[in-house]
Amino acid sequence: MIVAMEPAPEIRVAADPNALAEAAAREVVAVARAAVAARGRFTIALAGGSTPRESYRRLAEPPLAAEMPWDRTLVFFGDERGVPPDHPESNYGMARAALLSHVPIPSDQIFPIQGDAPDTDAVAAEYARTLGEVFRVRRGEVPRLDLILLGLGIDGHTASLFPGSPVLKETFRIVTAVHAAAASIPERITLTYPIFNAAACVIYLVSGAEKAKVVRAALGDRGGAVPAAMVRPTDGRLLWILDRAAAALLPAGRTS
Ligand code: 6PG
């Protein structure tokens, strides 16, 4: 029997959070330019949380801002918290403040998830429909984004895929509403494994000593036990960019 196995993730260790931000921003530019050269546009899903903020800032400033094909870029979100866009915890709000309001990207190419709507199931279904339209997929097909950025929570969650949640078993819907009791903002809307694992490239950004244990849980010899470790694109690249503090507990020989 032939068993298909995804290649091991690439792991890159940056000296500190600034070097991580620079490496991540440069990767985004490289993936964006390659996607535009190959397909005429670049589709990305941004990560929430605080780790990507500095990468977003760098993409908004020279020299990298000028290297990005903004007019060909379509921006989606991996998840959103149940707050309005101007709330300090809004993932869209963070991305807008750090990046999107500073670059010449047409507003109809930015697809925020409406976090504060009363009917989160309807918002999730609508977002899935929008993705389906933009990617012109047929029923049952899954959109293939060029790049998905993700972060890692201390409990091993990524996007809003939290440990123990029924959404971890989702095989059909590409966007769902979730209730994450452990999170400071429990009502959330998240993309799911089917769309993460259909991506052409997924990049994790993880910084700080407080993440070292969960990085080991996700990437160490016995990795695979936390939700983030189950993002394994079936036909795509998987890159983890860590800073030295986050990588500190990885077994020797695991990093490049
Ligand atoms: C969210 C996120 C979440 C985040 C991690 C890491 O909306 O909460 O998308 O998955 O990426 O919790 O967050 P930090 O970068 O803030 O540590």
mmCIF file of C-alpha atoms and ligand atoms in Angstrom:
data_model
loop_
_atom_site.group_PDB
_atom_site.id
_atom_site.type_symbol
_atom_site.label_atom_id
_atom_site.label_comp_id
_atom_site.label_asym_id
_atom_site.label_seq_id
_atom_site.Cartn_x
_atom_site.Cartn_y
_atom_site.Cartn_z
ATOM 1 C CA MET A 1 0.000 0.000 0.000
ATOM 2 C CA ILE A 2 1.258 3.477 -0.806
ATOM 3 C CA VAL A 3 0.557 5.958 1.961
ATOM 4 C CA ALA A 4 0.722 9.621 0.947
ATOM 5 C CA MET A 5 2.610 11.675 3.517
ATOM 6 C CA GLU A 6 3.039 15.403 3.559
ATOM 7 C CA PRO A 7 6.665 16.508 3.749
ATOM 8 C CA ALA A 8 7.965 17.570 7.166
ATOM 9 C CA PRO A 9 7.415 21.268 7.864
ATOM 10 C CA GLU A 10 10.239 23.697 7.170
ATOM 11 C CA ILE A 11 11.321 25.325 10.426
ATOM 12 C CA ARG A 12 13.258 28.582 10.375
ATOM 13 C CA VAL A 13 14.609 30.177 13.519
ATOM 14 C CA ALA A 14 15.122 33.941 13.637
ATOM 15 C CA ALA A 15 17.343 35.575 16.240
ATOM 16 C CA ASP A 16 14.614 37.717 17.826
ATOM 17 C CA PRO A 17 11.087 39.054 17.217
ATOM 18 C CA ASN A 18 12.341 41.755 14.841
ATOM 19 C CA ALA A 19 14.231 39.262 12.709
ATOM 20 C CA LEU A 20 11.141 37.043 12.719
ATOM 21 C CA ALA A 21 8.994 39.942 11.513
ATOM 22 C CA GLU A 22 11.461 40.759 8.761
ATOM 23 C CA ALA A 23 11.747 37.126 7.620
ATOM 24 C CA ALA A 24 7.972 36.722 7.563
ATOM 25 C CA ALA A 25 7.376 39.952 5.657
ATOM 26 C CA ARG A 26 9.973 38.966 3.070
ATOM 27 C CA GLU A 27 8.353 35.546 2.663
ATOM 28 C CA VAL A 28 4.984 37.215 2.063
ATOM 29 C CA VAL A 29 6.493 39.379 -0.667
ATOM 30 C CA ALA A 30 8.183 36.382 -2.303
ATOM 31 C CA VAL A 31 5.018 34.261 -2.259
ATOM 32 C CA ALA A 32 2.941 37.212 -3.510
ATOM 33 C CA ARG A 33 5.218 37.935 -6.451
ATOM 34 C CA ALA A 34 5.422 34.273 -7.430
ATOM 35 C CA ALA A 35 1.627 33.939 -7.261
ATOM 36 C CA VAL A 36 1.065 37.012 -9.433
ATOM 37 C CA ALA A 37 3.651 35.798 -11.939
ATOM 38 C CA ALA A 38 1.958 32.386 -12.099
ATOM 39 C CA ARG A 39 -1.733 33.240 -11.805
ATOM 40 C CA GLY A 40 -2.119 37.009 -12.073
ATOM 41 C CA ARG A 41 -3.227 37.518 -8.469
ATOM 42 C CA PHE A 42 -2.260 36.834 -4.884
ATOM 43 C CA THR A 43 -4.709 35.536 -2.271
ATOM 44 C CA ILE A 44 -3.754 35.658 1.385
ATOM 45 C CA ALA A 45 -5.476 34.974 4.711
ATOM 46 C CA LEU A 46 -4.041 37.059 7.525
ATOM 47 C CA ALA A 47 -3.460 35.798 11.056
ATOM 48 C CA GLY A 48 -4.866 37.501 14.119
ATOM 49 C CA GLY A 49 -3.211 37.927 17.487
ATOM 50 C CA SER A 50 -0.293 40.221 18.167
ATOM 51 C CA THR A 51 2.676 38.325 16.717
ATOM 52 C CA PRO A 52 2.104 39.290 13.047
ATOM 53 C CA ARG A 53 1.650 43.009 13.762
ATOM 54 C CA GLU A 54 5.305 43.874 13.221
ATOM 55 C CA SER A 55 5.392 41.887 9.958
ATOM 56 C CA TYR A 56 2.325 43.779 8.772
ATOM 57 C CA ARG A 57 4.023 47.083 9.622
ATOM 58 C CA ARG A 58 7.041 46.136 7.581
ATOM 59 C CA LEU A 59 4.875 45.245 4.602
ATOM 60 C CA ALA A 60 3.333 48.721 4.841
ATOM 61 C CA GLU A 61 6.682 50.529 4.734
ATOM 62 C CA PRO A 62 9.564 50.915 2.302
ATOM 63 C CA PRO A 63 11.273 48.967 0.940
ATOM 64 C CA LEU A 64 8.836 46.025 1.082
ATOM 65 C CA ALA A 65 5.627 48.006 0.456
ATOM 66 C CA ALA A 66 6.887 48.930 -3.001
ATOM 67 C CA GLU A 67 7.661 45.300 -3.832
ATOM 68 C CA MET A 68 4.144 44.066 -3.108
ATOM 69 C CA PRO A 69 1.639 43.709 -5.959
ATOM 70 C CA TRP A 70 -1.108 45.414 -3.946
ATOM 71 C CA ASP A 71 -3.455 45.932 -6.880
ATOM 72 C CA ARG A 72 -3.430 42.157 -7.475
ATOM 73 C CA THR A 73 -3.728 41.171 -3.806
ATOM 74 C CA LEU A 74 -6.915 39.811 -2.202
ATOM 75 C CA VAL A 75 -6.933 39.764 1.582
ATOM 76 C CA PHE A 76 -8.956 37.331 3.692
ATOM 77 C CA PHE A 77 -8.778 36.478 7.398
ATOM 78 C CA GLY A 78 -8.117 33.164 9.126
ATOM 79 C CA ASP A 79 -10.410 34.029 11.992
ATOM 80 C CA GLU A 80 -12.199 36.868 13.738
ATOM 81 C CA ARG A 81 -13.239 37.515 17.293
ATOM 82 C CA GLY A 82 -16.772 38.519 18.249
ATOM 83 C CA VAL A 83 -16.083 42.234 18.357
ATOM 84 C CA PRO A 84 -16.655 45.213 16.044
ATOM 85 C CA PRO A 85 -13.858 46.268 13.653
ATOM 86 C CA ASP A 86 -12.792 49.264 15.755
ATOM 87 C CA HIS A 87 -12.433 47.164 18.930
ATOM 88 C CA PRO A 88 -8.814 46.726 20.127
ATOM 89 C CA GLU A 89 -9.236 42.924 19.932
ATOM 90 C CA SER A 90 -10.453 42.884 16.324
ATOM 91 C CA ASN A 91 -8.130 40.956 14.016
ATOM 92 C CA TYR A 92 -9.323 43.014 11.064
ATOM 93 C CA GLY A 93 -8.847 46.215 13.083
ATOM 94 C CA MET A 94 -5.255 45.249 13.850
ATOM 95 C CA ALA A 95 -4.493 44.418 10.232
ATOM 96 C CA ARG A 96 -6.135 47.628 9.057
ATOM 97 C CA ALA A 97 -4.174 49.789 11.500
ATOM 98 C CA ALA A 98 -0.814 48.093 10.894
ATOM 99 C CA LEU A 99 -1.100 47.419 7.172
ATOM 100 C CA LEU A 100 -4.249 47.744 5.130
ATOM 101 C CA SER A 101 -4.915 51.453 5.683
ATOM 102 C CA HIS A 102 -1.391 52.309 4.515
ATOM 103 C CA VAL A 103 -1.147 50.468 1.214
ATOM 104 C CA PRO A 104 -2.797 50.979 -2.190
ATOM 105 C CA ILE A 105 -5.041 47.933 -2.077
ATOM 106 C CA PRO A 106 -8.530 48.382 -3.540
ATOM 107 C CA SER A 107 -11.096 48.160 -0.738
ATOM 108 C CA ASP A 108 -13.174 45.599 -2.646
ATOM 109 C CA GLN A 109 -10.174 43.259 -2.447
ATOM 110 C CA ILE A 110 -10.283 43.183 1.350
ATOM 111 C CA PHE A 111 -12.661 40.653 2.920
ATOM 112 C CA PRO A 112 -13.098 41.222 6.672
ATOM 113 C CA ILE A 113 -15.140 38.725 8.676
ATOM 114 C CA GLN A 114 -17.945 40.510 10.494
ATOM 115 C CA GLY A 115 -17.127 39.522 14.056
ATOM 116 C CA ASP A 116 -19.895 41.341 15.898
ATOM 117 C CA ALA A 117 -22.983 40.186 13.955
ATOM 118 C CA PRO A 118 -25.624 38.514 16.155
ATOM 119 C CA ASP A 119 -25.957 35.505 13.836
ATOM 120 C CA THR A 120 -22.410 34.150 13.607
ATOM 121 C CA ASP A 121 -23.537 31.008 11.752
ATOM 122 C CA ALA A 122 -24.953 33.229 8.991
ATOM 123 C CA VAL A 123 -21.725 35.263 8.850
ATOM 124 C CA ALA A 124 -19.667 32.071 8.556
ATOM 125 C CA ALA A 125 -21.894 30.718 5.773
ATOM 126 C CA GLU A 126 -21.727 34.040 3.940
ATOM 127 C CA TYR A 127 -17.931 34.195 4.226
ATOM 128 C CA ALA A 128 -17.689 30.649 2.854
ATOM 129 C CA ARG A 129 -19.926 31.714 -0.027
ATOM 130 C CA THR A 130 -17.729 34.732 -0.727
ATOM 131 C CA LEU A 131 -14.621 32.560 -0.781
ATOM 132 C CA GLY A 132 -16.353 30.146 -3.116
ATOM 133 C CA GLU A 133 -17.272 32.966 -5.490
ATOM 134 C CA VAL A 134 -13.851 34.598 -5.503
ATOM 135 C CA PHE A 135 -12.193 31.241 -6.184
ATOM 136 C CA ARG A 136 -14.949 30.124 -8.557
ATOM 137 C CA VAL A 137 -15.082 26.707 -6.919
ATOM 138 C CA ARG A 138 -17.785 24.199 -7.638
ATOM 139 C CA ARG A 139 -19.867 22.689 -4.864
ATOM 140 C CA GLY A 140 -17.681 20.482 -2.678
ATOM 141 C CA GLU A 141 -14.406 21.984 -3.960
ATOM 142 C CA VAL A 142 -12.211 23.876 -1.529
ATOM 143 C CA PRO A 143 -10.588 27.239 -2.375
ATOM 144 C CA ARG A 144 -6.801 27.107 -2.586
ATOM 145 C CA LEU A 145 -5.298 30.275 -1.114
ATOM 146 C CA ASP A 146 -1.772 31.191 -2.124
ATOM 147 C CA LEU A 147 -0.798 31.929 1.449
ATOM 148 C CA ILE A 148 -2.308 31.502 4.905
ATOM 149 C CA LEU A 149 -0.583 33.117 7.878
ATOM 150 C CA LEU A 150 -1.253 31.525 11.256
ATOM 151 C CA GLY A 151 -0.297 32.036 14.879
ATOM 152 C CA LEU A 152 -0.013 29.616 17.787
ATOM 153 C CA GLY A 153 -1.730 29.978 21.151
ATOM 154 C CA ILE A 154 -0.191 28.724 24.374
ATOM 155 C CA ASP A 155 -2.793 25.931 24.495
ATOM 156 C CA GLY A 156 -1.940 24.864 20.937
ATOM 157 C CA HIS A 157 -4.833 26.582 19.185
ATOM 158 C CA THR A 158 -4.425 28.194 15.823
ATOM 159 C CA ALA A 159 -6.854 30.609 14.189
ATOM 160 C CA SER A 160 -9.885 29.797 16.402
ATOM 161 C CA LEU A 161 -9.355 26.028 16.351
ATOM 162 C CA PHE A 162 -9.129 25.396 20.099
ATOM 163 C CA PRO A 163 -8.314 22.076 21.817
ATOM 164 C CA GLY A 164 -11.371 19.875 22.311
ATOM 165 C CA SER A 165 -13.613 21.918 20.012
ATOM 166 C CA PRO A 166 -15.991 20.074 17.665
ATOM 167 C CA VAL A 167 -14.623 22.255 14.841
ATOM 168 C CA LEU A 168 -11.444 20.124 14.882
ATOM 169 C CA LYS A 169 -13.516 17.356 13.270
ATOM 170 C CA GLU A 170 -14.980 19.579 10.579
ATOM 171 C CA THR A 171 -14.447 18.054 7.161
ATOM 172 C CA PHE A 172 -16.991 19.888 5.060
ATOM 173 C CA ARG A 173 -17.529 23.526 6.029
ATOM 174 C CA ILE A 174 -14.608 25.851 5.312
ATOM 175 C CA VAL A 175 -15.760 28.571 7.716
ATOM 176 C CA THR A 176 -17.657 28.082 10.971
ATOM 177 C CA ALA A 177 -18.757 29.928 14.076
ATOM 178 C CA VAL A 178 -17.191 28.599 17.265
ATOM 179 C CA HIS A 179 -17.574 29.110 20.990
ATOM 180 C CA ALA A 180 -14.132 28.982 22.603
ATOM 181 C CA ALA A 181 -14.847 28.978 26.347
ATOM 182 C CA ALA A 182 -11.152 29.359 27.224
ATOM 183 C CA ALA A 183 -10.629 32.484 25.125
ATOM 184 C CA SER A 184 -11.066 36.005 26.455
ATOM 185 C CA ILE A 185 -13.522 36.600 23.604
ATOM 186 C CA PRO A 186 -15.299 33.240 23.255
ATOM 187 C CA GLU A 187 -17.553 33.937 20.251
ATOM 188 C CA ARG A 188 -15.485 33.620 17.094
ATOM 189 C CA ILE A 189 -15.632 32.765 13.421
ATOM 190 C CA THR A 190 -12.856 30.681 11.959
ATOM 191 C CA LEU A 191 -11.642 29.039 8.806
ATOM 192 C CA THR A 192 -11.182 25.277 9.238
ATOM 193 C CA TYR A 193 -8.716 22.495 8.429
ATOM 194 C CA PRO A 194 -10.205 21.730 4.993
ATOM 195 C CA ILE A 195 -9.288 25.204 3.695
ATOM 196 C CA PHE A 196 -6.019 25.488 5.637
ATOM 197 C CA ASN A 197 -4.884 22.137 4.282
ATOM 198 C CA ALA A 198 -5.832 23.040 0.720
ATOM 199 C CA ALA A 199 -3.537 26.113 0.723
ATOM 200 C CA ALA A 200 -0.509 26.421 -1.515
ATOM 201 C CA CYS A 201 1.501 27.733 1.430
ATOM 202 C CA VAL A 202 0.929 28.086 5.186
ATOM 203 C CA ILE A 203 3.301 30.083 7.367
ATOM 204 C CA TYR A 204 3.196 30.002 11.157
ATOM 205 C CA LEU A 205 4.658 32.956 13.058
ATOM 206 C CA VAL A 206 5.544 32.173 16.663
ATOM 207 C CA SER A 207 7.504 34.320 19.089
ATOM 208 C CA GLY A 208 8.453 34.251 22.754
ATOM 209 C CA ALA A 209 9.638 31.910 25.504
ATOM 210 C CA GLU A 210 6.087 31.345 26.743
ATOM 211 C CA LYS A 211 5.389 29.482 23.467
ATOM 212 C CA ALA A 212 8.449 27.185 23.660
ATOM 213 C CA LYS A 213 6.586 24.265 25.282
ATOM 214 C CA VAL A 214 3.693 24.334 22.853
ATOM 215 C CA VAL A 215 6.081 24.662 19.904
ATOM 216 C CA ARG A 216 7.724 21.464 21.113
ATOM 217 C CA ALA A 217 4.295 19.842 21.442
ATOM 218 C CA ALA A 218 3.472 20.825 17.865
ATOM 219 C CA LEU A 219 6.820 20.176 16.202
ATOM 220 C CA GLY A 220 8.898 17.955 18.459
ATOM 221 C CA ASP A 221 9.487 14.249 17.987
ATOM 222 C CA ARG A 222 6.053 13.388 19.278
ATOM 223 C CA GLY A 223 4.423 16.399 17.641
ATOM 224 C CA GLY A 224 0.883 16.336 16.369
ATOM 225 C CA ALA A 225 -1.131 16.463 19.573
ATOM 226 C CA VAL A 226 -2.268 20.097 19.451
ATOM 227 C CA PRO A 227 -4.720 21.687 16.988
ATOM 228 C CA ALA A 228 -1.996 23.722 15.243
ATOM 229 C CA ALA A 229 -0.093 20.562 14.371
ATOM 230 C CA MET A 230 -3.004 19.268 12.300
ATOM 231 C CA VAL A 231 -2.516 21.986 9.722
ATOM 232 C CA ARG A 232 -0.571 20.008 7.132
ATOM 233 C CA PRO A 233 -1.287 21.206 3.581
ATOM 234 C CA THR A 234 -1.847 18.158 1.428
ATOM 235 C CA ASP A 235 -0.263 19.722 -1.630
ATOM 236 C CA GLY A 236 1.467 22.808 -0.326
ATOM 237 C CA ARG A 237 4.334 24.217 1.621
ATOM 238 C CA LEU A 238 4.330 24.475 5.420
ATOM 239 C CA LEU A 239 6.824 26.846 7.017
ATOM 240 C CA TRP A 240 7.165 27.664 10.711
ATOM 241 C CA ILE A 241 9.093 30.860 11.447
ATOM 242 C CA LEU A 242 10.057 30.971 15.124
ATOM 243 C CA ASP A 243 12.233 33.263 17.135
ATOM 244 C CA ARG A 244 14.999 31.725 19.198
ATOM 245 C CA ALA A 245 12.992 31.904 22.437
ATOM 246 C CA ALA A 246 10.037 30.047 20.914
ATOM 247 C CA ALA A 247 12.341 27.420 19.391
ATOM 248 C CA ALA A 248 14.338 26.874 22.585
ATOM 249 C CA LEU A 249 12.832 23.481 23.493
ATOM 250 C CA LEU A 250 12.863 21.918 20.035
ATOM 251 C CA PRO A 251 15.023 18.822 19.757
ATOM 252 C CA ALA A 252 18.433 19.477 18.203
ATOM 253 C CA GLY A 253 18.472 18.931 14.461
ATOM 254 C CA ARG A 254 14.809 19.908 14.067
ATOM 255 C CA THR A 255 15.516 23.413 12.741
ATOM 256 C CA SER A 256 17.173 24.762 9.610
HETATM 257 C C1 6PG B 1 -6.886 34.919 17.309
HETATM 258 C C2 6PG B 1 -5.841 34.259 16.531
HETATM 259 C C3 6PG B 1 -5.056 33.214 17.283
HETATM 260 C C4 6PG B 1 -3.652 33.756 17.437
HETATM 261 C C5 6PG B 1 -2.907 33.046 18.515
HETATM 262 C C6 6PG B 1 -1.547 33.666 18.772
HETATM 263 O O1 6PG B 1 -7.734 35.542 16.715
HETATM 264 O O2 6PG B 1 -6.831 34.874 18.551
HETATM 265 O O3 6PG B 1 -5.946 34.146 15.216
HETATM 266 O O4 6PG B 1 -5.038 31.948 16.744
HETATM 267 O O5 6PG B 1 -2.961 33.692 16.228
HETATM 268 O O6 6PG B 1 -3.658 33.107 19.709
HETATM 269 O O7 6PG B 1 -1.752 34.977 19.205
HETATM 270 P P1 6PG B 1 -0.542 35.930 19.593
HETATM 271 O O8 6PG B 1 0.204 36.215 18.348
HETATM 272 O O9 6PG B 1 -1.217 37.162 20.139
HETATM 273 O O10 6PG B 1 0.255 35.202 20.623
#
